[in-house]
Each structure stands twice: as structure tokens, then as C-alpha cells.
């Protein structure tokens, strides 16, 4: 085990212990904080290894990103079943089911790497995608574990900080365990190590206090699905999450292929860029709750859009390692601000008894569009190049700018409406 990997695991446990002592949040938040990074390693590992392994064993290099794309499609396909399972059995049992599916996916991917079977790698990636639908629900489990809704921003920020550890653990485990098992192109041992990490996550989840089983009674009239999804606040929340994820996944998926396969940068540099990107996705969570308190969600969304605009400028400026590094770091920060905003806005769009249905619609929409973005990334990169790929992202960023300004204007009108 590498020193980096050892220190990261120890730091994860230490931060959870200190946070439990100094930050007054329920026990469930800290158990989720420990489990989520381990569950999220599925995503960061497939991002790092999926394209590299896929490019070696796929029938065509154009299909190199297909495992990652189908993983995301698997996530989209499993969102509604995951939400319904959690509604029936609760967050704890539902999450354990999802993580168990991830273990199956990791072991299938391991066999695929050993036997150079691209089709089996795809199946493994789909199973890992199924599990990510359950992992994604952890942010809602954190909010539902609170006794004081005012702590929502703090709880979501704490949970997202855990993603920093996933950023390091996924690629680090992939490299450290790459040769644990002999395979033609490596990485079989990486998927075995992933299965072990996910099993540890299940142990943490087993200690969760039951949440999310009983429906809260509301005196308000039941609303139709059309009424819920036509609310401006719902549209804004979904757009924030959708554009945050689709642009991020689109650029991130293409980066390892562009760097390592097309530009010839080393595997070490490629790993460093991807790790830095995922750290940048979650590190701002250390202060995003404070930013929200002082500038509000609307302005945070606008800052996220500015970050995405800077990604385009930097990525088009060149293809040296530092161009990729800065572009991916800015991409990560922009994603954090937009996705955090969407997550915090969504509960304003539903009543307590509507939460599972609305959360499922939100996540399905996000992950389905993300899958399309991921699939198109490999095709556009190999057929038209890096510059065209980046330019195509501009319309989505402009749409998000417009949505952010729309929300800002809605907030400005609220005091006048309330006064009347």
C-alpha cells in the first residue's frame, strides 16, 4: 500500500472523528461522510481506468469511453428503482443494496480485464452505474437526518468534502493495485481493490440510524407531477444540476484520452490532472456553506457559470499539462458551486411526501443527460479534436448563465410579492 493511500484513509477517519466532536451534526452525517467516498470510488476509478482499458480491448478506439457512458446510463436507469427501494425499505437498507450491486460490478470488471472482454467490462460498468444511483441519494439522506433544516447547507457541504477523499482514493487505488492480478493490459487488481473498499462502505452504512421510511403527514393537497415540475424553482434546480454534471462529465471524460492517447502525456500526469479535478470538485465545500450565507445561492450559481466560462478559455489556449490542469480544476470548482446550488434548491420544490418522487425525477434527468454528454465526448474528440469538443460546451454554459439570472430576478421580486 502506498504512503499516499495509507495517509488518505487515515485522514478520512480522523476528519470524521474530529468533525463529530467539533461540528454539531447527527451521527448519520458522519457515517455517510465515511461511506460516500468509498462508494464514489466506483466513479473516479472508471473515469480514470475505463477509457484506458477500453481503448486497448474495444473493437474501435471510438468506443473507449463507452464503459463510462454506460455506467452513467446505468445510474440514470437505476435512479427511480433506487428511490422506490429507499422509500420502501429506508435509506440504510436501500444503500446497502446499492453498494452490494457495486461489488458485483467491480468483480465483473476485474474478470473483464483479465480476459480482455470488452462486453463484460461494459456489463461491470453498468452494474457500477446502478450502484451510483444509490450513492447519489446519500446527499438527500444527509438532509433528512437533520433536526434543523437550517443546517442543510452545512450537512451537504460536509458530505461533499468527503468527495476529496474519493478523488484521491479512486485513481490511487487503481494505480497501486493495477498489478495485483496478472492481466493483458493491467488494472484487474484495481477492480478487486474497489470491491474491498465498497465492502468497507457497507459496514459504515450498516450503523446508520433508520431514516426515510415513514412518510410525514402533510395537510396540504396532493399535487400532480405536472404542478411540481412546472415550478420555476424546480426547473432552476434541475438545470443547475443537469448543466453542472453534463458539462463536467463531457470535458472530464475526454481529458484522459486527449492527454494520454492523443497528446502523449504520461499516465502519471494524466492521473494528477484527474485527481486534481476531483479534489477541485469537492474542496470548495469547505467554504461553500459560508459563501451561501454571505452571497446567496443565486450569486453562487453565477460564479459557477463564470468558472465554466474560464474552462473554455484555458482549454482552448493550449494542450500542455498545465492547460489541462487549470481547465480541469476550474471545471471542478464550477461544478461544485452549480451542483451544490441545485441540491439546496430542490427541497424548496417538493412537499415531504413528494420527496422520493421529485428526487428521482431530478437525478434521472441529470444522469441521463450526463450519459449523452459522456458518450458524445469520445466520438467528438476522436473525430473533430479537443478544440471543437470544448467549443461545443459553450451553449450549455450560456443557458446556465440565463437560468442563474432568472433565479436572481425571481429573488428580487419575492420581497415585493410578499409585501402585497
Coordinates of C-alpha atoms in Angstrom, one line a residue:
X1 CA 0.0 0.0 0.0
X2 CA 1.4 3.4 -1.0
X3 CA 2.0 6.1 1.6
X4 CA -0.5 8.4 -0.2
X5 CA -3.2 5.8 0.0
X6 CA -2.5 5.0 3.7
X7 CA -2.5 8.7 4.7
X8 CA -5.7 9.3 2.8
X9 CA -7.6 6.5 4.6
X10 CA -6.2 7.6 8.0
X11 CA -7.2 11.3 7.2
X12 CA -10.7 10.2 6.2
X13 CA -11.2 8.5 9.6
X14 CA -9.5 11.4 11.5
X15 CA -11.6 14.1 9.9
X16 CA -14.8 12.2 10.6
X17 CA -13.8 11.7 14.3
X18 CA -12.9 15.4 14.7
X19 CA -15.9 16.6 12.8
X20 CA -18.2 14.5 15.0
X21 CA -16.7 16.2 18.1
X22 CA -16.5 19.8 16.9
X23 CA -19.3 20.1 14.4
X24 CA -22.7 19.5 15.9
X25 CA -24.4 17.4 13.3
X26 CA -26.2 14.0 13.8
X27 CA -24.2 10.7 13.8
X28 CA -25.7 9.7 10.4
X29 CA -23.9 12.6 8.7
X30 CA -20.5 11.4 9.7
X31 CA -21.3 7.7 8.8
X32 CA -22.3 9.0 5.4
X33 CA -19.2 11.1 5.3
X34 CA -17.1 7.9 5.8
X35 CA -19.1 5.7 3.4
X36 CA -19.7 8.1 0.5
X37 CA -16.1 8.5 -0.7
X38 CA -15.6 4.7 -0.7
X39 CA -18.8 4.3 -2.7
X40 CA -17.8 7.1 -5.1
X41 CA -14.5 5.4 -5.9
X42 CA -16.5 3.4 -8.5
X43 CA -17.0 6.6 -10.5
X44 CA -13.5 8.1 -10.1
X45 CA -11.9 4.7 -10.9
X46 CA -13.9 4.1 -14.0
X47 CA -13.2 7.7 -15.1
X48 CA -9.5 7.0 -14.8
X49 CA -9.3 3.4 -16.0
X50 CA -12.4 2.9 -18.1
X51 CA -11.1 4.8 -21.2
X52 CA -7.6 3.4 -20.8
X53 CA -8.6 -0.2 -20.6
X54 CA -11.4 0.3 -23.1
X55 CA -9.1 1.8 -25.7
X56 CA -7.0 -1.4 -25.5
X57 CA -9.7 -4.0 -25.7
X58 CA -12.6 -2.2 -27.5
X59 CA -13.2 -3.1 -31.2
X60 CA -12.6 0.6 -32.0
X61 CA -10.9 3.4 -30.2
X62 CA -14.0 5.5 -30.7
X63 CA -15.7 3.1 -28.2
X64 CA -13.1 3.7 -25.5
X65 CA -15.5 5.9 -23.4
X66 CA -18.5 3.5 -23.8
X67 CA -18.0 1.8 -20.4
X68 CA -18.1 5.2 -18.7
X69 CA -21.1 6.3 -20.8
X70 CA -23.0 3.1 -20.0
X71 CA -22.1 3.4 -16.3
X72 CA -23.8 6.8 -16.3
X73 CA -26.7 5.4 -18.2
X74 CA -26.9 2.7 -15.6
X75 CA -27.1 5.3 -13.0
X76 CA -29.9 7.1 -14.8
X77 CA -31.8 3.8 -15.3
X78 CA -31.5 2.9 -11.6
X79 CA -32.4 6.3 -10.1
X80 CA -36.2 5.6 -10.0
X81 CA -35.8 2.0 -8.7
X82 CA -33.3 3.2 -6.1
X83 CA -35.6 5.9 -4.9
X84 CA -38.5 3.5 -4.7
X85 CA -36.4 0.9 -2.8
X86 CA -35.4 3.6 -0.3
X87 CA -39.0 4.7 0.1
X88 CA -40.0 1.1 0.9
X89 CA -37.0 -0.1 3.0
X90 CA -35.4 3.1 4.2
X91 CA -32.1 4.8 3.4
X92 CA -29.9 2.3 5.3
X93 CA -31.2 -1.0 3.7
X94 CA -31.5 0.7 0.3
X95 CA -28.0 2.0 0.3
X96 CA -26.6 -1.5 1.3
X97 CA -28.4 -3.0 -1.6
X98 CA -26.9 -0.4 -4.0
X99 CA -23.4 -0.9 -2.7
X100 CA -23.8 -4.7 -3.0
X101 CA -24.5 -4.2 -6.6
X102 CA -21.3 -2.2 -6.9
X103 CA -19.3 -5.2 -5.6
X104 CA -20.8 -7.4 -8.3
X105 CA -19.9 -4.7 -10.9
X106 CA -16.3 -4.4 -9.7
X107 CA -15.8 -8.2 -9.8
X108 CA -17.2 -8.4 -13.3
X109 CA -14.9 -5.6 -14.4
X110 CA -12.0 -7.5 -12.8
X111 CA -12.8 -10.6 -14.9
X112 CA -13.2 -8.5 -18.0
X113 CA -9.7 -7.0 -17.5
X114 CA -8.2 -10.5 -17.0
X115 CA -9.9 -11.9 -20.1
X116 CA -9.8 -8.8 -22.2
X117 CA -13.6 -9.0 -22.7
X118 CA -14.9 -5.5 -23.7
X119 CA -18.5 -6.7 -23.4
X120 CA -18.0 -7.9 -19.9
X121 CA -16.3 -4.6 -19.0
X122 CA -19.4 -2.9 -20.2
X123 CA -21.7 -5.1 -18.0
X124 CA -19.5 -4.4 -15.0
X125 CA -19.6 -0.7 -15.7
X126 CA -23.4 -0.8 -15.9
X127 CA -23.6 -2.5 -12.5
X128 CA -21.3 0.1 -11.0
X129 CA -23.6 2.7 -12.6
X130 CA -26.6 1.1 -10.9
X131 CA -24.9 1.5 -7.5
X132 CA -24.1 5.2 -8.1
X133 CA -27.8 5.9 -8.2
X134 CA -27.9 4.8 -4.6
X135 CA -24.7 6.6 -3.6
X136 CA -26.1 9.8 -5.2
X137 CA -29.1 9.6 -2.8
X138 CA -26.8 10.0 0.2
X139 CA -27.0 13.7 0.0
X140 CA -30.7 13.5 0.5
X141 CA -30.2 11.1 3.3
X142 CA -28.0 13.7 5.0
X143 CA -30.6 16.4 4.7
X144 CA -33.3 14.1 6.0
X145 CA -31.2 13.2 9.0
X146 CA -31.2 16.7 10.3
X147 CA -33.4 18.0 13.1
X148 CA -32.8 21.6 12.0
X149 CA -33.3 22.3 8.3
X150 CA -31.1 25.4 8.6
X151 CA -28.2 23.1 8.8
X152 CA -28.8 21.8 5.3
X153 CA -26.0 23.8 3.6
X154 CA -23.6 22.7 6.3
X155 CA -24.6 19.0 6.1
X156 CA -24.4 19.0 2.2
X157 CA -21.0 20.7 2.4
X158 CA -19.7 18.2 4.9
X159 CA -20.8 15.3 2.7
X160 CA -19.3 16.8 -0.4
X161 CA -16.0 17.4 1.3
X162 CA -15.8 13.6 1.5
X163 CA -15.5 13.6 -2.2
X164 CA -12.0 14.9 -1.9
X165 CA -11.0 11.5 -0.5
X166 CA -12.8 9.8 -3.4
X167 CA -10.7 11.9 -5.7
X168 CA -7.5 10.6 -4.3
X169 CA -8.6 7.1 -3.4
X170 CA -10.1 6.0 -6.8
X171 CA -7.1 6.8 -9.1
X172 CA -4.6 6.0 -6.3
X173 CA -6.1 2.5 -5.7
X174 CA -6.3 2.0 -9.5
X175 CA -2.5 2.6 -9.8
X176 CA -1.4 0.8 -6.6
X177 CA -3.5 -2.3 -7.2
X178 CA -3.0 -2.4 -11.0
X179 CA -0.7 -5.4 -11.0
X180 CA -2.3 -7.3 -8.0
X181 CA -3.7 -9.7 -10.6
X182 CA -2.0 -10.6 -13.9
X183 CA -3.9 -9.3 -16.9
X184 CA -3.0 -8.4 -20.5
X185 CA -3.4 -4.6 -20.1
X186 CA -3.4 -4.3 -16.3
X187 CA -6.0 -2.8 -13.9
X188 CA -7.7 -6.2 -13.0
X189 CA -6.3 -5.8 -9.4
X190 CA -7.7 -2.3 -9.3
X191 CA -11.3 -3.5 -9.6
X192 CA -10.6 -6.1 -6.9
X193 CA -9.4 -3.4 -4.6
X194 CA -12.5 -1.4 -5.5
X195 CA -14.7 -4.2 -4.3
X196 CA -12.9 -4.3 -1.0
X197 CA -13.4 -0.5 -0.5
X198 CA -17.1 -0.8 -1.2
X199 CA -17.5 -3.6 1.3
X200 CA -16.0 -1.3 4.0
X201 CA -18.5 1.3 2.9
X202 CA -21.3 -1.2 3.6
X203 CA -20.0 -1.7 7.1
X204 CA -20.3 2.0 7.8
X205 CA -23.8 2.2 6.3
X206 CA -24.9 -0.7 8.5
X207 CA -24.6 1.6 11.5
X208 CA -26.9 4.3 10.2
X209 CA -30.0 5.2 12.3
X210 CA -33.1 4.4 10.2
X211 CA -34.3 7.3 8.1
X212 CA -36.6 7.8 5.2
X213 CA -39.2 5.0 5.8
X214 CA -42.1 6.8 7.4
X215 CA -43.9 9.4 5.3
X216 CA -44.5 12.7 7.1
X217 CA -48.2 13.7 7.2
X218 CA -49.0 17.0 5.4
X219 CA -52.3 18.9 5.4
X220 CA -51.6 20.3 2.0
X221 CA -53.4 18.9 -1.0
X222 CA -51.6 16.3 -3.1
X223 CA -50.2 17.9 -6.2
X224 CA -49.9 16.4 -9.7
X225 CA -46.5 15.7 -11.2
X226 CA -47.1 18.5 -13.8
X227 CA -47.7 21.0 -11.0
X228 CA -44.4 20.0 -9.3
X229 CA -42.2 20.1 -12.4
X230 CA -43.7 23.3 -13.8
X231 CA -42.5 25.3 -10.8
X232 CA -39.7 27.8 -11.7
X233 CA -37.7 26.7 -8.6
X234 CA -37.8 23.0 -9.8
X235 CA -36.7 24.0 -13.3
X236 CA -33.9 26.1 -11.9
X237 CA -32.7 23.4 -9.5
X238 CA -32.7 20.7 -12.2
X239 CA -30.9 23.0 -14.7
X240 CA -28.2 23.7 -12.2
X241 CA -27.6 20.0 -11.5
X242 CA -28.0 19.0 -15.2
X243 CA -25.7 21.5 -16.7
X244 CA -23.2 21.2 -13.9
X245 CA -22.9 17.4 -14.5
X246 CA -23.2 17.3 -18.2
X247 CA -20.5 19.9 -19.0
X248 CA -18.3 18.4 -16.3
X249 CA -18.7 14.8 -17.5
X250 CA -18.3 15.8 -21.1
X251 CA -14.9 17.5 -20.6
X252 CA -13.6 15.2 -17.9
X253 CA -14.4 12.0 -19.9
X254 CA -12.4 13.3 -22.9
X255 CA -9.4 14.6 -20.8
X256 CA -7.6 11.3 -20.1
X257 CA -8.0 10.2 -23.8
X258 CA -6.8 13.6 -25.1
X259 CA -3.9 13.8 -22.7
X260 CA -2.6 10.2 -22.8
X261 CA -3.7 8.8 -26.1
X262 CA -3.6 11.8 -28.4
X263 CA -1.1 14.2 -26.9
X264 CA 1.2 11.6 -25.4
X265 CA 1.3 12.9 -21.8
X266 CA 2.4 10.4 -19.2
X267 CA 0.0 8.2 -17.2
X268 CA 1.3 9.9 -14.0
X269 CA 0.5 13.4 -15.4
X270 CA -2.9 12.2 -16.5
X271 CA -3.7 10.8 -13.1
X272 CA -2.5 14.0 -11.4
X273 CA -4.9 16.1 -13.6
X274 CA -7.9 13.8 -12.9
X275 CA -7.1 13.7 -9.2
X276 CA -6.8 17.5 -9.0
X277 CA -10.0 17.9 -10.9
X278 CA -12.0 15.7 -8.5
X279 CA -10.4 17.4 -5.5
X280 CA -11.4 20.7 -7.0
X281 CA -15.0 19.3 -7.3
X282 CA -15.2 18.9 -3.5
X283 CA -12.6 21.1 -1.8
X284 CA -14.8 24.3 -2.2
X285 CA -17.3 22.5 0.0
X286 CA -15.1 23.6 2.9
X287 CA -16.3 27.2 2.4
X288 CA -19.4 26.9 0.1
X289 CA -21.8 27.0 3.1
X290 CA -20.1 30.3 4.2
X291 CA -20.4 31.7 0.6
X292 CA -24.1 30.8 0.5
X293 CA -24.6 32.6 3.8
X294 CA -23.0 35.8 2.6
X295 CA -23.7 36.0 -1.2
X296 CA -26.7 33.6 -1.5
X297 CA -27.4 30.7 -3.9
X298 CA -28.2 32.9 -7.0
X299 CA -24.8 34.6 -7.0
X300 CA -23.0 31.3 -6.2
X301 CA -24.6 29.9 -9.4
X302 CA -23.4 32.9 -11.4
X303 CA -19.9 32.4 -10.0
X304 CA -20.1 28.7 -11.1
X305 CA -21.0 29.8 -14.6
X306 CA -18.0 32.2 -14.7
X307 CA -15.8 29.2 -13.7
X308 CA -17.2 27.2 -16.6
X309 CA -16.5 30.1 -19.0
X310 CA -12.9 30.2 -17.8
X311 CA -12.6 26.5 -18.5
X312 CA -13.3 27.2 -22.2
X313 CA -10.8 30.0 -22.4
X314 CA -8.0 27.9 -20.7
X315 CA -8.7 24.7 -22.6
X316 CA -8.6 26.5 -25.9
X317 CA -5.3 28.2 -25.0
X318 CA -3.2 25.1 -25.4
X319 CA -2.6 21.4 -24.7
X320 CA 0.3 21.4 -22.3
X321 CA -0.2 19.6 -19.0
X322 CA -0.8 22.8 -17.1
X323 CA -3.5 23.8 -19.6
X324 CA -5.3 20.6 -18.9
X325 CA -4.7 21.0 -15.1
X326 CA -6.1 24.5 -14.9
X327 CA -9.0 23.7 -17.1
X328 CA -10.0 20.7 -15.0
X329 CA -9.5 22.5 -11.7
X330 CA -11.8 25.3 -12.8
X331 CA -14.2 22.7 -14.1
X332 CA -14.3 21.1 -10.7
X333 CA -14.9 24.4 -8.8
X334 CA -17.7 25.4 -11.2
X335 CA -19.3 22.0 -10.8
X336 CA -19.3 22.3 -7.0
X337 CA -20.9 25.7 -7.0
X338 CA -23.6 24.8 -9.5
X339 CA -24.4 21.3 -8.1
X340 CA -24.5 22.5 -4.5
X341 CA -26.9 25.2 -5.6
X342 CA -29.2 22.7 -7.3
X343 CA -29.1 20.3 -4.4
X344 CA -30.1 23.0 -1.9
X345 CA -32.8 24.5 -4.2
X346 CA -34.5 21.2 -4.9
X347 CA -36.1 20.7 -1.4
X348 CA -37.9 24.0 -2.0
X349 CA -39.8 22.4 -4.9
X350 CA -41.4 19.5 -3.0
X351 CA -43.6 18.6 0.0
X352 CA -42.2 16.0 2.4
X353 CA -44.4 13.2 1.0
X354 CA -43.3 14.1 -2.6
X355 CA -39.5 13.9 -1.9
X356 CA -38.7 10.4 -3.3
X357 CA -40.7 11.1 -6.5
X358 CA -39.1 14.5 -7.1
X359 CA -35.6 13.4 -6.2
X360 CA -35.9 10.5 -8.6
X361 CA -37.0 12.8 -11.5
X362 CA -34.2 15.2 -10.7
X363 CA -31.5 12.6 -10.6
X364 CA -32.8 10.7 -13.7
X365 CA -32.8 13.9 -15.7
X366 CA -29.3 14.8 -14.6
X367 CA -27.7 11.4 -15.2
X368 CA -29.5 10.7 -18.5
X369 CA -28.1 14.0 -20.0
X370 CA -24.8 13.3 -18.4
X371 CA -24.6 9.9 -20.1
X372 CA -25.3 11.5 -23.5
X373 CA -22.6 14.1 -22.8
X374 CA -20.1 11.3 -21.9
X375 CA -20.9 9.2 -25.0
X376 CA -20.5 12.2 -27.3
X377 CA -17.2 13.2 -25.7
X378 CA -15.2 10.2 -27.1
X379 CA -16.9 10.4 -30.5
X380 CA -16.3 14.2 -30.9
X381 CA -12.7 14.0 -29.6
X382 CA -11.6 11.4 -32.0
X383 CA -13.4 12.8 -35.0
X384 CA -13.1 16.6 -34.5
X385 CA -10.4 17.1 -31.8
X386 CA -10.1 18.8 -28.4
X387 CA -10.8 22.4 -29.5
X388 CA -14.1 21.5 -31.2
X389 CA -15.1 19.4 -28.2
X390 CA -14.6 22.4 -25.9
X391 CA -16.3 24.9 -28.1
X392 CA -19.5 22.7 -28.2
X393 CA -19.8 23.2 -24.5
X394 CA -20.4 27.0 -24.8
X395 CA -24.2 26.9 -25.5
X396 CA -24.8 24.9 -22.3
X397 CA -22.8 27.4 -20.3
X398 CA -24.8 30.3 -21.8
X399 CA -28.0 28.6 -20.9
X400 CA -26.9 28.3 -17.3
X401 CA -26.0 32.0 -17.2
X402 CA -29.5 32.8 -18.3
X403 CA -31.1 30.4 -15.7
X404 CA -28.9 31.9 -12.9
X405 CA -30.0 35.4 -13.9
X406 CA -33.7 34.2 -14.0
X407 CA -33.4 32.9 -10.4
X408 CA -31.7 36.2 -9.3
X409 CA -34.6 38.2 -10.7
X410 CA -37.1 35.9 -9.0
X411 CA -35.4 36.5 -5.7
X412 CA -35.6 40.3 -6.3
X413 CA -39.3 40.1 -6.9
X414 CA -40.1 38.0 -3.8
X415 CA -40.0 40.9 -1.3
X416 CA -42.4 42.9 -3.4
X417 CA -44.8 39.9 -3.8
X418 CA -44.7 39.2 0.0
X419 CA -45.3 42.9 0.7
X420 CA -48.6 42.8 -1.3

